[in-house]
Structure formats: C-alpha cells, structure tokens
Amino acid sequence: MQSQGGSNMKKLGVLILSLVFLCSFALTGCAKNNAGAGGIVKVGTDAAYPPFEKQEGDGKLTGFDIELMNAIAKAGGFEVDIQHAGWDPMLDAVKNGKLDAGISAISITDDRKKVYDFSDPYFDAKQLILVPANSNVQSLKDLKGKRIGVQTGTTGEIVVQKAFGKTYQGIKGYDDTPAAIDDLANGRVDAVVADNGVVLEYLKKLPAGKFKKVEDQSFEPEQYGIIVKKGNKELLKKINDGLKKIRENGTYKKIYEKYFGPMQ
C-alpha cells in the first residue's frame, strides 16, 4: 500500500502529463487550422486556358493568373503552392476545403457567390464568338441551328444555354476550351463561345485569315475573381491586401501588359 505522500505525487505527475498532452493537442490543432493562412496556401487552377494558365512540357505552370497569384502572395506575405487540378476538380476541392483557393479565369457570378467567397475583381472580361473567316455569323442568335462548342461549366456555356435552352442539341460541351477550338479548326463544330482573352490568344495561333472573332453586344461584361472556401475571411483578406498592393506599386500593370498589351 502506497503512502499518502506517494499517492499525491503520482496524482500530480498524472495531472502534469495531462496538461502537457492538452497543450500539445491545442497547438497542433492551431497549426492545422492556420495552414491556409500562416502556412503554405494550396491554390488550384485549370492549366488549359492560355494565356491565363498553361502547363508547359516540363510540368511548370505559366500564364497571367499564375504570375498574378505569385505576386499577390509575395505582396500579401504568404506562400503559395499552385497546382493543376482541372476545372471541376478545382471547384470541388475549394468547396470542400481540400484546396485553400482557386484561380483560373473564374467569372464572378451570383450562383458561384453562394458557394465560394470571391476576392476583389482582378480582370474584366466578356464572351466572344470564334468562327471560320467565311462564316456569315454576326451575333449569337445567328448560331441557332448550328453546332456550338463551349467549355462545360463556364459562362460561355451559360450564355449559349440562356439563348437556346439547356436542351438545345447543338451545344457540345468540352472539358477545356482548347479542345473546343481544336474541333472548330477541324470542322466538327461551327463556332466556339469563350472568354475574350482566350479567343484572342488562339486567333494568334490559328492559321492566319482562317478564323475571326464576333462580338455580340448582348453579352454582359464579366469580372474574374479568386475563390476561397466560404467563410475563410482571413485568407480572403490576405489575398485582397496583396492584390491592392500590386495594383498600387505597378506590378499588376507590368504583368497585365506582358500578356495583353497596354492597359486601356
């Protein structure tokens, strides 16, 4: 049988060990909770959307969004790990918290704002129609009865569905815009509806004089934003602070003009 003093010492030892464990657990929990704020921020993208994001042959990610995100992180005082995830997987991963943020020419819409928190806008965009040079298409309504390529889940698809209905048989959805444009070049669709930055980039690469862009005044202006999981206000503030700083110090302008020419 142990003495009263030995029993008290044992209880004290157990209490100290318990406190050490609880403190360790609390610190570990804090570290995990701050991974997207004080640690490395995991950012997803769909690297099949030049000039905004592209995966080079060696796996390196390049493009306007990539340079912009790195500049925002540097100015905002945090590190980023930008990963090619694909469009739908990126959106799902940010929604579920597997990725901290997403940047991929993501248009800010009311429906998306119900699911994600958006940064301040960083790019003004609009939809354009890409057609063969000999096409008589002059507006979206002229595409009725024609085969129209769009990237699934984008605002390009939304405007076409709004015009012709979600069950319109002529809509052909693609995992990425380059695949739609490739089918246009090979005559498998009659037109592609996509963001202006991407259409203008591909016009530089397609055979000269073979294709043209068509602007439709009914297309509403759009703005791109960076998404984070709903409620992640701390990370959102860091991103917005970084974006504000690079706008003020000229870094944004430098990156923009590298890809799109002089700012208007």
Tab-separated table of C-alpha atoms in Angstrom:
chain	number	residue	atom	x	y	z
A	1	MET	CA	0.000	0.000	0.000
A	2	GLN	CA	1.415	3.433	-1.064
A	3	SER	CA	1.902	6.247	1.387
A	4	GLN	CA	-0.306	9.385	1.281
A	5	GLY	CA	2.671	11.465	0.028
A	6	GLY	CA	3.476	8.967	-2.756
A	7	SER	CA	-0.154	8.930	-3.854
A	8	ASN	CA	-0.258	12.721	-4.047
A	9	MET	CA	2.974	12.823	-6.076
A	10	LYS	CA	1.551	10.267	-8.525
A	11	LYS	CA	-1.631	12.316	-8.971
A	12	LEU	CA	0.449	15.446	-9.562
A	13	GLY	CA	2.515	13.621	-12.178
A	14	VAL	CA	-0.614	12.449	-13.996
A	15	LEU	CA	-2.020	15.979	-13.920
A	16	ILE	CA	1.172	17.445	-15.401
A	17	LEU	CA	1.247	14.827	-18.182
A	18	SER	CA	-2.408	15.534	-18.966
A	19	LEU	CA	-1.747	19.271	-19.198
A	20	VAL	CA	1.249	18.678	-21.485
A	21	PHE	CA	-0.897	16.488	-23.758
A	22	LEU	CA	-3.717	19.028	-23.888
A	23	CYS	CA	-1.333	21.882	-24.686
A	24	SER	CA	0.319	19.807	-27.391
A	25	PHE	CA	-3.072	18.916	-28.890
A	26	ALA	CA	-4.178	22.540	-28.841
A	27	LEU	CA	-1.012	23.720	-30.554
A	28	THR	CA	-1.307	21.001	-33.199
A	29	GLY	CA	-4.923	21.957	-33.829
A	30	CYS	CA	-3.977	25.613	-34.212
A	31	ALA	CA	-1.242	24.718	-36.650
A	32	LYS	CA	-3.694	22.736	-38.743
A	33	ASN	CA	-6.316	25.484	-38.681
A	34	ASN	CA	-3.751	28.093	-39.788
A	35	ALA	CA	-2.385	26.020	-42.676
A	36	GLY	CA	-4.324	28.089	-45.175
A	37	ALA	CA	-3.437	31.382	-43.546
A	38	GLY	CA	0.030	31.364	-41.979
A	39	GLY	CA	1.389	28.332	-43.804
A	40	ILE	CA	1.610	27.460	-47.492
A	41	VAL	CA	-1.643	28.209	-49.287
A	42	LYS	CA	-2.650	25.469	-51.719
A	43	VAL	CA	-4.078	27.059	-54.866
A	44	GLY	CA	-5.788	25.096	-57.628
A	45	THR	CA	-6.065	26.012	-61.299
A	46	ASP	CA	-7.134	24.540	-64.637
A	47	ALA	CA	-3.923	24.869	-66.629
A	48	ALA	CA	-5.559	24.546	-70.056
A	49	TYR	CA	-6.653	28.120	-70.511
A	50	PRO	CA	-3.869	30.201	-72.060
A	51	PRO	CA	-2.921	32.982	-71.701
A	52	PHE	CA	-4.293	32.767	-68.155
A	53	GLU	CA	-2.855	29.397	-67.179
A	54	LYS	CA	-0.938	26.761	-69.077
A	55	GLN	CA	1.142	23.711	-68.211
A	56	GLU	CA	4.446	23.579	-70.059
A	57	GLY	CA	6.095	20.383	-71.272
A	58	ASP	CA	8.203	20.172	-68.129
A	59	GLY	CA	5.116	20.492	-65.934
A	60	LYS	CA	5.745	24.111	-64.990
A	61	LEU	CA	2.662	26.309	-64.726
A	62	THR	CA	2.782	29.630	-66.572
A	63	GLY	CA	0.369	32.400	-67.539
A	64	PHE	CA	-1.203	35.628	-66.351
A	65	ASP	CA	-3.108	34.073	-63.427
A	66	ILE	CA	-0.030	32.171	-62.247
A	67	GLU	CA	2.212	35.234	-62.211
A	68	LEU	CA	-0.554	37.288	-60.641
A	69	MET	CA	-1.156	34.784	-57.826
A	70	ASN	CA	2.557	34.604	-57.036
A	71	ALA	CA	2.779	38.394	-56.971
A	72	ILE	CA	-0.271	38.644	-54.707
A	73	ALA	CA	1.237	36.115	-52.301
A	74	LYS	CA	4.577	37.930	-52.200
A	75	ALA	CA	2.886	41.270	-51.524
A	76	GLY	CA	0.462	39.731	-49.024
A	77	GLY	CA	3.165	37.988	-47.027
A	78	PHE	CA	2.226	34.342	-47.614
A	79	GLU	CA	3.469	31.398	-49.680
A	80	VAL	CA	1.521	29.538	-52.351
A	81	ASP	CA	1.693	26.124	-53.938
A	82	ILE	CA	-0.196	26.363	-57.248
A	83	GLN	CA	-1.427	23.026	-58.580
A	84	HIS	CA	-3.063	21.978	-61.850
A	85	ALA	CA	-6.311	20.320	-60.797
A	86	GLY	CA	-8.692	20.697	-63.752
A	87	TRP	CA	-11.816	22.861	-63.794
A	88	ASP	CA	-14.449	20.810	-61.948
A	89	PRO	CA	-11.971	19.134	-59.551
A	90	MET	CA	-10.582	22.571	-58.633
A	91	LEU	CA	-14.035	23.959	-57.861
A	92	ASP	CA	-14.967	20.895	-55.811
A	93	ALA	CA	-11.665	20.905	-53.887
A	94	VAL	CA	-12.013	24.557	-52.861
A	95	LYS	CA	-15.625	23.988	-51.859
A	96	ASN	CA	-14.647	21.001	-49.705
A	97	GLY	CA	-11.523	22.619	-48.240
A	98	LYS	CA	-9.007	20.290	-49.916
A	99	LEU	CA	-7.605	23.352	-51.678
A	100	ASP	CA	-7.386	26.732	-49.971
A	101	ALA	CA	-8.028	28.832	-53.087
A	102	GLY	CA	-8.615	28.681	-56.823
A	103	ILE	CA	-7.543	30.954	-59.675
A	104	SER	CA	-8.459	30.095	-63.248
A	105	ALA	CA	-10.206	32.970	-65.022
A	106	ILE	CA	-13.226	32.341	-62.778
A	107	SER	CA	-16.049	34.733	-63.587
A	108	ILE	CA	-17.799	36.167	-60.545
A	109	THR	CA	-21.478	35.184	-60.704
A	110	ASP	CA	-24.342	35.282	-58.210
A	111	ASP	CA	-24.635	31.488	-58.265
A	112	ARG	CA	-20.935	30.984	-57.576
A	113	LYS	CA	-21.014	33.540	-54.754
A	114	LYS	CA	-23.477	31.253	-52.975
A	115	VAL	CA	-20.790	28.547	-52.867
A	116	TYR	CA	-17.494	30.454	-52.591
A	117	ASP	CA	-16.124	33.716	-51.279
A	118	PHE	CA	-14.544	35.786	-54.062
A	119	SER	CA	-11.636	38.174	-53.911
A	120	ASP	CA	-11.935	41.668	-55.304
A	121	PRO	CA	-12.148	41.521	-59.136
A	122	TYR	CA	-8.791	41.352	-60.915
A	123	PHE	CA	-9.723	41.165	-64.616
A	124	ASP	CA	-12.525	42.482	-66.845
A	125	ALA	CA	-13.768	40.010	-69.439
A	126	LYS	CA	-16.565	39.282	-71.898
A	127	GLN	CA	-17.612	36.449	-74.166
A	128	LEU	CA	-16.624	36.286	-77.825
A	129	ILE	CA	-17.701	34.011	-80.664
A	130	LEU	CA	-14.976	32.333	-82.713
A	131	VAL	CA	-15.994	31.226	-86.213
A	132	PRO	CA	-14.376	30.442	-89.584
A	133	ALA	CA	-13.491	33.572	-91.575
A	134	ASN	CA	-16.117	32.791	-94.242
A	135	SER	CA	-18.939	32.423	-91.711
A	136	ASN	CA	-21.922	34.785	-92.003
A	137	VAL	CA	-22.496	34.738	-88.245
A	138	GLN	CA	-22.767	38.274	-86.873
A	139	SER	CA	-24.302	37.639	-83.439
A	140	LEU	CA	-25.214	34.875	-81.033
A	141	LYS	CA	-28.718	34.492	-82.463
A	142	ASP	CA	-27.177	33.599	-85.839
A	143	LEU	CA	-25.836	30.406	-84.258
A	144	LYS	CA	-29.309	28.912	-83.979
A	145	GLY	CA	-29.303	25.514	-85.660
A	146	LYS	CA	-25.507	25.350	-85.635
A	147	ARG	CA	-23.068	23.268	-83.598
A	148	ILE	CA	-21.586	25.362	-80.801
A	149	GLY	CA	-18.554	24.352	-78.756
A	150	VAL	CA	-18.276	25.510	-75.135
A	151	GLN	CA	-16.302	24.521	-72.067
A	152	THR	CA	-18.641	22.772	-69.653
A	153	GLY	CA	-19.438	24.724	-66.508
A	154	THR	CA	-18.292	28.094	-67.833
A	155	THR	CA	-20.118	31.337	-68.538
A	156	GLY	CA	-19.716	30.560	-72.244
A	157	GLU	CA	-21.963	27.559	-71.768
A	158	ILE	CA	-24.371	29.612	-69.663
A	159	VAL	CA	-24.904	32.312	-72.313
A	160	VAL	CA	-25.495	29.711	-75.037
A	161	GLN	CA	-27.974	27.803	-72.859
A	162	LYS	CA	-29.715	31.058	-71.984
A	163	ALA	CA	-30.115	31.873	-75.670
A	164	PHE	CA	-31.155	28.464	-76.985
A	165	GLY	CA	-32.203	26.445	-73.921
A	166	LYS	CA	-30.399	23.832	-71.852
A	167	THR	CA	-31.722	21.036	-74.056
A	168	TYR	CA	-30.504	22.606	-77.317
A	169	GLN	CA	-28.991	19.735	-79.288
A	170	GLY	CA	-26.358	21.918	-80.942
A	171	ILE	CA	-24.421	22.591	-77.731
A	172	LYS	CA	-21.282	20.488	-77.439
A	173	GLY	CA	-19.545	20.613	-74.072
A	174	TYR	CA	-15.803	20.113	-73.581
A	175	ASP	CA	-13.536	19.620	-70.597
A	176	ASP	CA	-11.449	22.583	-71.739
A	177	THR	CA	-11.636	25.376	-74.305
A	178	PRO	CA	-8.596	24.282	-76.377
A	179	ALA	CA	-10.418	21.021	-77.201
A	180	ALA	CA	-13.440	23.001	-78.423
A	181	ILE	CA	-11.247	25.238	-80.597
A	182	ASP	CA	-9.451	22.193	-81.981
A	183	ASP	CA	-12.819	20.764	-83.082
A	184	LEU	CA	-13.680	24.115	-84.672
A	185	ALA	CA	-10.419	24.044	-86.622
A	186	ASN	CA	-11.291	20.535	-87.828
A	187	GLY	CA	-14.885	21.356	-88.785
A	188	ARG	CA	-16.571	19.348	-86.046
A	189	VAL	CA	-18.344	22.428	-84.645
A	190	ASP	CA	-19.410	25.641	-86.362
A	191	ALA	CA	-18.462	28.081	-83.605
A	192	VAL	CA	-16.927	28.354	-80.140
A	193	VAL	CA	-18.148	30.734	-77.426
A	194	ALA	CA	-15.481	31.549	-74.852
A	195	ASP	CA	-13.856	34.350	-72.869
A	196	ASN	CA	-12.287	37.130	-74.914
A	197	GLY	CA	-8.766	36.668	-73.551
A	198	VAL	CA	-8.677	33.039	-74.647
A	199	VAL	CA	-10.282	33.635	-78.063
A	200	LEU	CA	-7.855	36.452	-78.857
A	201	GLU	CA	-4.915	34.287	-77.805
A	202	TYR	CA	-5.988	31.459	-80.117
A	203	LEU	CA	-6.536	33.819	-83.036
A	204	LYS	CA	-2.775	34.453	-82.889
A	205	LYS	CA	-2.064	30.714	-83.156
A	206	LEU	CA	-4.666	29.580	-85.689
A	207	PRO	CA	-3.834	29.775	-89.427
A	208	ALA	CA	-3.800	33.428	-90.495
A	209	GLY	CA	-7.019	34.605	-92.129
A	210	LYS	CA	-8.882	31.359	-91.488
A	211	PHE	CA	-10.889	32.419	-88.411
A	212	LYS	CA	-12.431	35.557	-86.955
A	213	LYS	CA	-14.000	36.798	-83.733
A	214	VAL	CA	-17.575	38.044	-83.489
A	215	GLU	CA	-18.708	40.396	-80.722
A	216	ASP	CA	-22.297	40.353	-79.550
A	217	GLN	CA	-23.498	43.411	-77.667
A	218	SER	CA	-25.912	41.254	-75.681
A	219	PHE	CA	-23.002	39.596	-73.842
A	220	GLU	CA	-22.778	41.105	-70.381
A	221	PRO	CA	-19.396	42.253	-69.001
A	222	GLU	CA	-17.757	39.815	-66.602
A	223	GLN	CA	-15.063	40.042	-63.943
A	224	TYR	CA	-12.669	37.387	-62.688
A	225	GLY	CA	-12.004	36.730	-59.018
A	226	ILE	CA	-10.002	34.322	-56.858
A	227	ILE	CA	-12.149	31.875	-54.889
A	228	VAL	CA	-11.703	30.591	-51.342
A	229	LYS	CA	-13.842	28.291	-49.229
A	230	LYS	CA	-16.965	30.017	-47.951
A	231	GLY	CA	-16.163	31.715	-44.657
A	232	ASN	CA	-12.368	31.816	-44.961
A	233	LYS	CA	-12.243	35.557	-44.300
A	234	GLU	CA	-8.645	35.543	-43.064
A	235	LEU	CA	-7.218	34.161	-46.300
A	236	LEU	CA	-9.547	36.335	-48.365
A	237	LYS	CA	-8.206	39.440	-46.615
A	238	LYS	CA	-4.609	38.409	-47.304
A	239	ILE	CA	-5.412	37.921	-50.993
A	240	ASN	CA	-7.249	41.237	-51.277
A	241	ASP	CA	-4.476	43.067	-49.438
A	242	GLY	CA	-1.880	41.572	-51.786
A	243	LEU	CA	-3.955	42.419	-54.858
A	244	LYS	CA	-4.369	46.004	-53.679
A	245	LYS	CA	-0.625	46.371	-53.109
A	246	ILE	CA	0.369	45.113	-56.552
A	247	ARG	CA	-2.161	47.423	-58.186
A	248	GLU	CA	-0.669	50.349	-56.286
A	249	ASN	CA	3.013	49.539	-56.876
A	250	GLY	CA	2.716	48.859	-60.616
A	251	THR	CA	3.284	45.090	-60.501
A	252	TYR	CA	-0.232	44.335	-61.738
A	253	LYS	CA	0.188	46.664	-64.715
A	254	LYS	CA	3.523	45.070	-65.606
A	255	ILE	CA	2.076	41.549	-65.554
A	256	TYR	CA	-1.081	42.595	-67.439
A	257	GLU	CA	0.821	44.291	-70.259
A	258	LYS	CA	3.138	41.282	-70.640
A	259	TYR	CA	0.145	39.192	-71.709
A	260	PHE	CA	-2.425	41.632	-73.089
A	261	GLY	CA	-0.619	44.766	-74.223
A	262	PRO	CA	-1.163	48.323	-72.974
A	263	MET	CA	-3.912	48.748	-70.396
A	264	GLN	CA	-6.859	50.817	-71.614
